Short mmCIF file of C-alpha atoms in Angstrom, two decimals:
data_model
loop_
_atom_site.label_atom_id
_atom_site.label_comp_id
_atom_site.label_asym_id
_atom_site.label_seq_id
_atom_site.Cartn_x
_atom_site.Cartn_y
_atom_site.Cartn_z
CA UNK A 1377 0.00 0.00 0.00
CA UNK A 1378 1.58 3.32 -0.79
CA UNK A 1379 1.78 6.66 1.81
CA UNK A 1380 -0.98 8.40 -0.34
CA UNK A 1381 -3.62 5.00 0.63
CA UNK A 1382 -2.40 4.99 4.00
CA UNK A 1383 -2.51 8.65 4.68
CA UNK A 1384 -6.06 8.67 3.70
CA UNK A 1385 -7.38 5.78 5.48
CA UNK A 1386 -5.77 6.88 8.91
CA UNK A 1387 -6.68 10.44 8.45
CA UNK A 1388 -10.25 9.98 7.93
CA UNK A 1389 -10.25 7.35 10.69
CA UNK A 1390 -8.53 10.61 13.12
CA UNK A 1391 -10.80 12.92 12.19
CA UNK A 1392 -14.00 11.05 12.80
CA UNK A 1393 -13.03 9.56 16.34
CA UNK A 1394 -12.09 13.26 17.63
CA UNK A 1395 -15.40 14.36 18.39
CA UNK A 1396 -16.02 11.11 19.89
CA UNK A 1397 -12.80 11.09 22.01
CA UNK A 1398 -13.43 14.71 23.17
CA UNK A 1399 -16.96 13.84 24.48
CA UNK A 1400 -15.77 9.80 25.91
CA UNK A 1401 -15.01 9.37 29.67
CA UNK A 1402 -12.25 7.38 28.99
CA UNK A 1403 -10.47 10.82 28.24
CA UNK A 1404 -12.96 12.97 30.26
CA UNK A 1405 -12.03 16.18 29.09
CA UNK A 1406 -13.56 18.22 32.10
CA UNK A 1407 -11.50 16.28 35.00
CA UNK A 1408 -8.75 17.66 32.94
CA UNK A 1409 -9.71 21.20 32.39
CA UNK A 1410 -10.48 20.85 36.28
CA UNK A 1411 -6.98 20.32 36.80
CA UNK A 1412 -6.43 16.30 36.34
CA UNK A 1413 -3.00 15.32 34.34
CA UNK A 1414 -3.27 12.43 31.89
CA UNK A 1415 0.34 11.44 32.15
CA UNK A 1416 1.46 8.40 33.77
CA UNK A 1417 3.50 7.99 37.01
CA UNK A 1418 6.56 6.14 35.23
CA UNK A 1419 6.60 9.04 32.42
CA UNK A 1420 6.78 12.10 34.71
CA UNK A 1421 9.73 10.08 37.08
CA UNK A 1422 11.63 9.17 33.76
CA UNK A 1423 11.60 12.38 31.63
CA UNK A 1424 12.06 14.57 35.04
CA UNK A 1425 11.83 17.94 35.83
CA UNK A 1426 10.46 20.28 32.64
CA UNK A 1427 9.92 23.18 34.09
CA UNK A 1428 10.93 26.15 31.70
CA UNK A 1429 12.00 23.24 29.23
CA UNK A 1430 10.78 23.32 25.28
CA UNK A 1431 8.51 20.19 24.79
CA UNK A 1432 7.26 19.17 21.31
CA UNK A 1433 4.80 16.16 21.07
CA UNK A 1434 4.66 14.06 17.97
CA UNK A 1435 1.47 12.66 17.03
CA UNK A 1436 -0.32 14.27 20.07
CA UNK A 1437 -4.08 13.66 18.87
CA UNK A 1438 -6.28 16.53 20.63
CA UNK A 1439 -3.58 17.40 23.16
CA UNK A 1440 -4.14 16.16 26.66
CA UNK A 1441 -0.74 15.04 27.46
CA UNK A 1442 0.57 17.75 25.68
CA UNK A 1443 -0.94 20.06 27.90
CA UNK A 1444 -0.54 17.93 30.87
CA UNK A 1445 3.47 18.64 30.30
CA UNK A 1446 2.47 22.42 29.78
CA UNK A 1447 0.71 21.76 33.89
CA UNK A 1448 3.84 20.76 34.70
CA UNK A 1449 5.99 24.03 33.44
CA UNK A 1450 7.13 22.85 30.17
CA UNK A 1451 6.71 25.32 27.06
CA UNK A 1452 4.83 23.19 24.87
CA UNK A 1453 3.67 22.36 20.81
CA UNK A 1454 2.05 19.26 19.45
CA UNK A 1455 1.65 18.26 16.41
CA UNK A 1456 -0.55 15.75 14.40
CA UNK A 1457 -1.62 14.82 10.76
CA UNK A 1458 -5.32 15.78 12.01
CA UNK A 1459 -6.36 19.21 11.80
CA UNK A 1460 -9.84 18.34 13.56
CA UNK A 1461 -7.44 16.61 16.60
CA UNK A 1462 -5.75 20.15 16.36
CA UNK A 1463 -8.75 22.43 16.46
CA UNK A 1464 -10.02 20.65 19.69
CA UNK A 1465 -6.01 20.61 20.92
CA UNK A 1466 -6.85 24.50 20.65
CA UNK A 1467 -9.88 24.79 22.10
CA UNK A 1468 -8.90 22.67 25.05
CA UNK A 1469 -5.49 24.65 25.88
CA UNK A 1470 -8.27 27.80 25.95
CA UNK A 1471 -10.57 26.44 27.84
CA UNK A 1472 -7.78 25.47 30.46
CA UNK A 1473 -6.10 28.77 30.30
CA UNK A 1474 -3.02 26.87 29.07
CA UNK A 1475 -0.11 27.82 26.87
CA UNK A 1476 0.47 25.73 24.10
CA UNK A 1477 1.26 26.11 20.33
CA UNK A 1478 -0.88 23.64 17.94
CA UNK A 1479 0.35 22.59 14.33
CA UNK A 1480 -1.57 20.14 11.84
CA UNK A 1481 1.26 18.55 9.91
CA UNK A 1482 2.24 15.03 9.01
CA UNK A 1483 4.99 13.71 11.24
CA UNK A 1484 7.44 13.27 8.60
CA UNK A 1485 7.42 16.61 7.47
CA UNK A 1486 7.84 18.32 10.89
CA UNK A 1487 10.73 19.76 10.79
CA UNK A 1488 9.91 22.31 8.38
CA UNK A 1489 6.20 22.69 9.44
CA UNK A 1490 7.28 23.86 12.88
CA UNK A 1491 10.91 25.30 12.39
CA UNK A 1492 12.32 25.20 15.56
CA UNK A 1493 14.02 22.65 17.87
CA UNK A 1494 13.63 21.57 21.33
CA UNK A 1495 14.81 20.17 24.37
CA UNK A 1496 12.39 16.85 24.52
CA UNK A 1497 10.89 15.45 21.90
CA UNK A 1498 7.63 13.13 23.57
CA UNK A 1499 5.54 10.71 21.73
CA UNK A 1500 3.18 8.58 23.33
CA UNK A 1501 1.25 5.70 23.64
CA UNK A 1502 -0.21 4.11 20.26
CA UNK A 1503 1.89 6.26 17.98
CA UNK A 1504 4.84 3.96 16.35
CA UNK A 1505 1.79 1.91 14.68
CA UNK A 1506 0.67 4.88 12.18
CA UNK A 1507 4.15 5.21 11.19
CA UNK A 1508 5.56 3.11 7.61
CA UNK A 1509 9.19 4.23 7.85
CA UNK A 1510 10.61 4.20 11.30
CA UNK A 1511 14.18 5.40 10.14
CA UNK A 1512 12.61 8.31 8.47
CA UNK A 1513 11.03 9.50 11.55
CA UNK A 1514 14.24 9.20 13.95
CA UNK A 1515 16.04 11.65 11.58
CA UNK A 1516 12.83 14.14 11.96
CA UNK A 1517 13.34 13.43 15.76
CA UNK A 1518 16.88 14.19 15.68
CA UNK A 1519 16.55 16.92 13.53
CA UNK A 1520 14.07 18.60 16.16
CA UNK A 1521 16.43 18.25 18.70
CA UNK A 1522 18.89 20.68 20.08
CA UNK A 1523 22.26 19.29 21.89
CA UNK A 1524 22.05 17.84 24.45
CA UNK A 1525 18.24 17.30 24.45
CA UNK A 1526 16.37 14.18 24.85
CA UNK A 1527 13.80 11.72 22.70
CA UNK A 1528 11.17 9.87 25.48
CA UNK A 1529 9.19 7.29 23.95
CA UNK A 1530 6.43 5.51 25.89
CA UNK A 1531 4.88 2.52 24.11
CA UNK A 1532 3.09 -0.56 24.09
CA UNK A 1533 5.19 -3.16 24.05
CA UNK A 1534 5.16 -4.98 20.03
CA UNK A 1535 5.60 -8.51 21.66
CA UNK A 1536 1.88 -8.12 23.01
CA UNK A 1537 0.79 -7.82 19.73
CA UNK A 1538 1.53 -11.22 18.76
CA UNK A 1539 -0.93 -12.73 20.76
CA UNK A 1540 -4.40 -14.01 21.12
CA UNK A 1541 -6.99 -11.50 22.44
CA UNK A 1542 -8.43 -13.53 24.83
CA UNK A 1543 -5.79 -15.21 27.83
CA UNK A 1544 -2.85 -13.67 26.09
CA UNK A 1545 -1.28 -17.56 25.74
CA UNK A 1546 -0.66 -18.20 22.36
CA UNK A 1547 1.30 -16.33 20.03
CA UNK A 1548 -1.00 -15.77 16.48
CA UNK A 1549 0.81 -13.19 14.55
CA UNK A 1550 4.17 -12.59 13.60
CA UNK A 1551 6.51 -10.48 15.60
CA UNK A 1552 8.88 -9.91 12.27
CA UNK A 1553 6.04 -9.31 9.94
CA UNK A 1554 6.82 -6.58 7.22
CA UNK A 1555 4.43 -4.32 5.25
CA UNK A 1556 1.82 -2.93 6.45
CA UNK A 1557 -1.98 -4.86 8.33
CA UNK A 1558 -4.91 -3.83 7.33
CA UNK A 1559 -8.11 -3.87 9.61
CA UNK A 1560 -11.44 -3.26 9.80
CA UNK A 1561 -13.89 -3.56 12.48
CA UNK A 1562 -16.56 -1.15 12.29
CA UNK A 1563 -19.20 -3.33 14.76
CA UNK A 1564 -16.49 -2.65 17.47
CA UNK A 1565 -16.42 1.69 17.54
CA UNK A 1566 -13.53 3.23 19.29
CA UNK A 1567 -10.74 2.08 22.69
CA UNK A 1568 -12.42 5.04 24.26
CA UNK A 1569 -16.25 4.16 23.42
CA UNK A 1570 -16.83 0.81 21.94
CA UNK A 1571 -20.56 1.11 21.62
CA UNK A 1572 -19.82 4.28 19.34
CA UNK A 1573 -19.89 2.59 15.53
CA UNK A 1574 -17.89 4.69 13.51
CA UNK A 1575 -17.94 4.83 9.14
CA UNK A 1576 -14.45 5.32 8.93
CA UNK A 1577 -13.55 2.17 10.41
CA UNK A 1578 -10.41 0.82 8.08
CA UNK A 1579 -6.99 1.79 9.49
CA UNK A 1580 -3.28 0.38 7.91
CA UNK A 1581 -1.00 -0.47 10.93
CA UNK A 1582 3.03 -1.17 10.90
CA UNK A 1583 4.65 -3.71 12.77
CA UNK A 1584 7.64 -2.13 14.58
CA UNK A 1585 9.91 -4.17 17.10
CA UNK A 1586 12.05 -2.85 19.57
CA UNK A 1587 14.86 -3.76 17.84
CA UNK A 1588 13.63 -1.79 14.77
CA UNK A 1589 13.35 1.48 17.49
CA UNK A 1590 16.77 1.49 18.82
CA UNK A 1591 18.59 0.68 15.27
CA UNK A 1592 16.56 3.63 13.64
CA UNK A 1593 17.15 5.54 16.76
CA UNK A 1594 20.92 4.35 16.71
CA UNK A 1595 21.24 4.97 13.43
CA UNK A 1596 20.34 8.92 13.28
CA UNK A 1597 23.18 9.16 15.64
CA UNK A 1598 21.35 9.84 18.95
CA UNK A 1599 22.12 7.75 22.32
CA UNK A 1600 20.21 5.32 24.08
CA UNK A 1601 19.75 6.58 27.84
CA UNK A 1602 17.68 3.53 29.02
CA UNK A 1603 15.36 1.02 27.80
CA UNK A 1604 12.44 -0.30 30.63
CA UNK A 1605 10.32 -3.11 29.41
CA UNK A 1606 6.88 -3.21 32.00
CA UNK A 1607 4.85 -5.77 32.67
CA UNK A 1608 1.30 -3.54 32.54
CA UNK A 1609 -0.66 -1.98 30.59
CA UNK A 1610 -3.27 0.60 30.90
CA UNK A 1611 -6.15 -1.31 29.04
CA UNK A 1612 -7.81 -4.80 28.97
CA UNK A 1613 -5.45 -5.94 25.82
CA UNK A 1614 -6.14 -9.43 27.13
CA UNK A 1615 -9.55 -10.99 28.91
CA UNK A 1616 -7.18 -12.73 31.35
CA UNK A 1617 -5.62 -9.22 32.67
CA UNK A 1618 -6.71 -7.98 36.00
CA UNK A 1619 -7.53 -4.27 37.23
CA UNK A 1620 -5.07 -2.59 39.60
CA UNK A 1621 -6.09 0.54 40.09
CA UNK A 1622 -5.24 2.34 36.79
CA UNK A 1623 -3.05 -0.43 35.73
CA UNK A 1624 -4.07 -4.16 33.98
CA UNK A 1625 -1.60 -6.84 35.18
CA UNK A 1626 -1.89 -10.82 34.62
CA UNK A 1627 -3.03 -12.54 37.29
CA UNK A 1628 -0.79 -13.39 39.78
CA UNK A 1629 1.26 -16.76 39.75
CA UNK A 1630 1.03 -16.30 35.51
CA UNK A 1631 4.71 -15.90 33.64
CA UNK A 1632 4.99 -11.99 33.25
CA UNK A 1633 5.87 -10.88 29.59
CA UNK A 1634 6.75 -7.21 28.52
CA UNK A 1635 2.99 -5.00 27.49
CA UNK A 1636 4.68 -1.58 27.40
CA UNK A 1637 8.06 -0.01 27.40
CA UNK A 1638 10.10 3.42 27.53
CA UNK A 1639 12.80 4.81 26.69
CA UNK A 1640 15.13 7.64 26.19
CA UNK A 1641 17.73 8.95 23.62
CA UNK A 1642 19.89 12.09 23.66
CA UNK A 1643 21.61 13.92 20.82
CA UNK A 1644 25.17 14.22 22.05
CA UNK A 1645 26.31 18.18 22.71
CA UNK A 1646 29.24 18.88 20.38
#
């Protein structure tokens, strides 16, 4: 399938779930505007202190952790290939009374769309998925980076991906596949609200290891701080995981495998 097929399908995917996300309580947009952050606990201990620090965030959807960094001092943008995701990014950041710059741009081309760099690049959950060339997209990150600043990357883990949906036992699709997968479920709405059907239900999906992350990462010449593998996840990927709080484990006395991970790259200072 070629970028111009994929493009389309995702986008029009994005743009129709915005609306829904905005209005689902699985994001619940007032708790935030109320003063909530959406960030996890691991995140804010391993990126640190960002007060007074330029943030940009890659493939940011309608903004929420975005913002949630500009809560915690950081001068923020975000960017995503949506421009509905970035008209609600705005209206939220006004409607909170935070700072924040918005810009609707595909990820590759973000180093001209926003022409500037920054001290931490941040992408999120679910993002490495949308993307068809992951060596591509390390250079943009590099590229955005000033010496001495930092790439996190939070994730879910690829491994988890491999296996069935139901006691997360058997492994049913393969870890090294190449090219992109196709889906579409329209009978089973969106993560945030199931019971929402959506029209734009196709999406394209890459297969990314974390091998695949470090080499690209590796390879645009920035340097791998740490690599955490973490046996949770913050959704019911598999029937068999149990509820902690805000944090799905398998049950106890199961072999734990890796369902997210994080990690962090610098660009070397000259």
């Amino acid at each position: 399938m070629t970028q111009p097929d994929h493009q389309t399908i995702n986008k029009a995917l994005w743009d129709e779930l915005v609306p829904i996300h905005v209005a689902s309580d699985f994001y619940d947009v007032p708790g935030f505007k109320a003063g909530k952050l959406t960030l996890r606990d691991f995140e804010l201990d391993e990126v640190g202190d960002v007060q007074g620090r330029r943030l940009v965030h890659l493939q940011c959807h309608f903004g929420l952790d975005t913002l949630s960094w500009a809560r915690r001092g950081a001068e923020v943008t975000g960017l995503d290939f949506s421009g509905k995701a970035i008209e609600a990014a705005r209206a939220v950041a006004a409607e909170a009374e935070l700072p924040a710059r918005f810009v609707a741009s595909d990820v590759y081309d973000a180093e001209t769309a926003l022409g500037e760099t920054y001290d931490i690049v941040y992408t999120g959950l679910g993002a490495l998925c949308w993307l068809p060339d992951l060596r591509r997209w390390a250079g943009v990150v590099a590229s955005l980076l000033r010496p001495g600043g930092f790439l996190y990357l939070a994730e879910f883990h690829p491994f988890a991906d491999t296996l069935d949906d139901a006691e997360g036992r058997t492994v049913t699709l393969d870890y090294f596949a190449e090219g992109p997968r196709i889906w579409d479920e329209p009978e089973t709405g969106s993560y945030a609200d199931p019971d929402t059907p959506v029209q734009n239900s196709r999406s394209v999906e890459f297969v990314h290891g974390v091998g695949e992350v470090v080499s690209a990462l590796a390879a645009a010449g920035l340097r791998i701080e740490f690599l955490h593998e973490h046996d949770y996840t913050l959704w019911q990927r598999f029937t068999a995981l149990e509820r902690h709080g805000t944090i799905y484990r398998l049950p106890e006395g199961r072999p734990r495998i890796p369902l997210m991970y994080s990690l962090r790259a610098a660009k070397p200072s000259p």
